[in-house]
mmCIF file of C-alpha atoms in Angstrom:
data_model
loop_
_atom_site.group_PDB
_atom_site.id
_atom_site.type_symbol
_atom_site.label_atom_id
_atom_site.label_comp_id
_atom_site.label_asym_id
_atom_site.label_seq_id
_atom_site.Cartn_x
_atom_site.Cartn_y
_atom_site.Cartn_z
ATOM 1 C CA MET K 1 1.091 -19.860 106.324
ATOM 2 C CA VAL K 2 0.595 -16.495 104.266
ATOM 3 C CA LYS K 3 -1.535 -17.256 101.011
ATOM 4 C CA ARG K 4 -2.131 -14.053 99.862
ATOM 5 C CA LYS K 5 0.022 -10.875 98.762
ATOM 6 C CA ASN K 6 1.412 -8.615 101.779
ATOM 7 C CA THR K 7 -0.179 -5.346 101.831
ATOM 8 C CA GLN K 8 1.391 -3.807 104.792
ATOM 9 C CA ASP K 9 3.414 -0.389 104.427
ATOM 10 C CA VAL K 10 7.071 -1.847 104.453
ATOM 11 C CA THR K 11 8.000 -5.688 105.919
ATOM 12 C CA ALA K 12 10.915 -8.047 105.154
ATOM 13 C CA TYR K 13 10.579 -11.839 104.811
ATOM 14 C CA TYR K 14 13.307 -14.368 105.049
ATOM 15 C CA LEU K 15 12.780 -17.250 103.101
ATOM 16 C CA TYR K 16 15.114 -20.570 103.492
ATOM 17 C CA THR K 17 15.383 -24.346 102.851
ATOM 18 C CA PRO K 18 16.513 -26.112 105.951
ATOM 19 C CA MET K 19 19.104 -28.053 103.819
ATOM 20 C CA CYS K 20 20.888 -25.175 102.355
ATOM 21 C CA GLY K 21 24.093 -24.601 104.361
ATOM 22 C CA THR K 22 24.170 -20.839 103.710
ATOM 23 C CA CYS K 23 20.817 -20.390 104.724
ATOM 24 C CA GLN K 24 21.892 -21.888 108.273
ATOM 25 C CA VAL K 25 24.662 -18.780 107.971
ATOM 26 C CA ALA K 26 22.132 -16.434 107.262
ATOM 27 C CA SER K 27 19.708 -17.289 109.789
ATOM 28 C CA LYS K 28 22.437 -17.019 112.175
ATOM 29 C CA MET K 29 23.004 -13.797 110.967
ATOM 30 C CA LEU K 30 19.332 -12.771 111.297
ATOM 31 C CA SER K 31 19.011 -13.676 114.835
ATOM 32 C CA VAL K 32 21.854 -11.395 115.670
ATOM 33 C CA ILE K 33 19.744 -8.846 113.289
ATOM 34 C CA THR K 34 16.071 -9.580 115.493
ATOM 35 C CA GLU K 35 18.214 -9.059 118.613
ATOM 36 C CA LEU K 36 19.393 -5.317 117.510
ATOM 37 C CA LEU K 37 16.158 -4.329 115.759
ATOM 38 C CA PRO K 38 13.493 -6.104 118.148
ATOM 39 C CA ASP K 39 10.342 -4.130 116.253
ATOM 40 C CA LEU K 40 11.388 -5.012 113.256
ATOM 41 C CA PRO K 41 8.397 -6.500 110.951
ATOM 42 C CA MET K 42 10.269 -9.370 109.586
ATOM 43 C CA GLY K 43 8.718 -13.185 108.895
ATOM 44 C CA LYS K 44 10.495 -16.336 108.480
ATOM 45 C CA ALA K 45 9.543 -19.213 106.412
ATOM 46 C CA ASN K 46 10.691 -22.426 104.957
ATOM 47 C CA LEU K 47 10.477 -22.229 101.346
ATOM 48 C CA ASN K 48 9.590 -25.925 100.658
ATOM 49 C CA TYR K 49 5.911 -25.177 102.644
ATOM 50 C CA VAL K 50 5.617 -21.625 100.784
ATOM 51 C CA GLN K 51 5.772 -22.155 96.990
ATOM 52 C CA GLU K 52 3.204 -19.896 96.457
ATOM 53 C CA ILE K 53 5.206 -17.108 97.959
ATOM 54 C CA ALA K 54 8.605 -18.129 95.674
ATOM 55 C CA ASP K 55 6.026 -17.900 92.371
ATOM 56 C CA LEU K 56 4.477 -14.543 93.810
ATOM 57 C CA TYR K 57 7.745 -13.036 94.089
ATOM 58 C CA GLU K 58 9.615 -14.923 91.530
ATOM 59 C CA VAL K 59 12.429 -16.077 94.072
ATOM 60 C CA GLU K 60 15.430 -17.776 92.543
ATOM 61 C CA SER K 61 17.123 -19.112 95.195
ATOM 62 C CA VAL K 62 17.895 -19.048 98.945
ATOM 63 C CA PRO K 63 18.428 -17.719 101.371
ATOM 64 C CA CYS K 64 16.198 -14.653 100.202
ATOM 65 C CA LEU K 65 15.092 -11.772 102.099
ATOM 66 C CA LEU K 66 12.143 -10.180 100.091
ATOM 67 C CA ILE K 67 11.925 -6.158 101.206
ATOM 68 C CA THR K 68 8.137 -5.299 100.520
ATOM 69 C CA GLU K 69 6.344 -1.972 100.525
ATOM 70 C CA GLY K 70 2.179 -1.773 100.136
ATOM 71 C CA GLY K 71 2.562 -5.628 98.810
ATOM 72 C CA LYS K 72 5.061 -4.742 96.178
ATOM 73 C CA LEU K 73 8.425 -6.133 96.187
ATOM 74 C CA LYS K 74 10.876 -3.517 96.478
ATOM 75 C CA GLU K 75 14.038 -5.539 97.076
ATOM 76 C CA LYS K 76 15.356 -9.214 96.878
ATOM 77 C CA VAL K 77 18.553 -9.597 98.643
ATOM 78 C CA TYR K 78 20.413 -13.068 97.921
ATOM 79 C CA ALA K 79 23.894 -12.013 99.312
ATOM 80 C CA PHE K 80 23.541 -11.665 102.721
ATOM 81 C CA HIS K 81 27.377 -10.135 102.837
ATOM 82 C CA SER K 82 27.752 -9.074 106.423
ATOM 83 C CA VAL K 83 25.610 -8.695 109.714
ATOM 84 C CA PRO K 84 26.434 -4.867 109.498
ATOM 85 C CA TYR K 85 25.383 -4.924 105.621
ATOM 86 C CA LEU K 86 21.700 -6.716 106.926
ATOM 87 C CA TYR K 87 21.557 -4.176 109.788
ATOM 88 C CA ASN K 88 21.836 -1.351 107.533
ATOM 89 C CA LYS K 89 19.279 -2.565 104.728
ATOM 90 C CA LEU K 90 16.735 -3.764 107.732
ATOM 91 C CA LYS K 91 17.507 -0.664 109.777
ATOM 92 C CA ALA K 92 15.691 1.504 107.088
ATOM 93 C CA VAL K 93 12.791 -1.039 107.131
ATOM 94 C CA ASP K 94 12.521 -0.853 110.947
ATOM 95 C CA GLU K 95 12.654 3.041 110.791
ATOM 96 C CA TYR K 96 9.913 3.421 108.245
ATOM 97 C CA SER K 97 7.665 1.139 110.286
ATOM 98 C CA ARG K 98 8.089 3.027 113.344
ATOM 99 C CA SER K 99 7.035 6.207 111.456
ATOM 100 C CA TRP K 100 3.634 4.735 111.265
#
């Protein structure tokens, strides 16, 4: 998958592992978000297959949502709380990406 650092303006990446129960709940929450924000620049990856991303961004646990700006880490989200919480976080990413 991605082997180099992201250099796009603002993006979000969801990192998970398939055996993680919390990740399964987070995946369902994010599927709702992607329906609400269809143009959201967001990627999803099984962390077992993209270890270099974990090293690059110093991911401590899963689920993890990385929000980057210009290839630099802006925020790491480990506690997904609720759909409205994630929606508000990611809506800002979606709005920023549309302004370009």
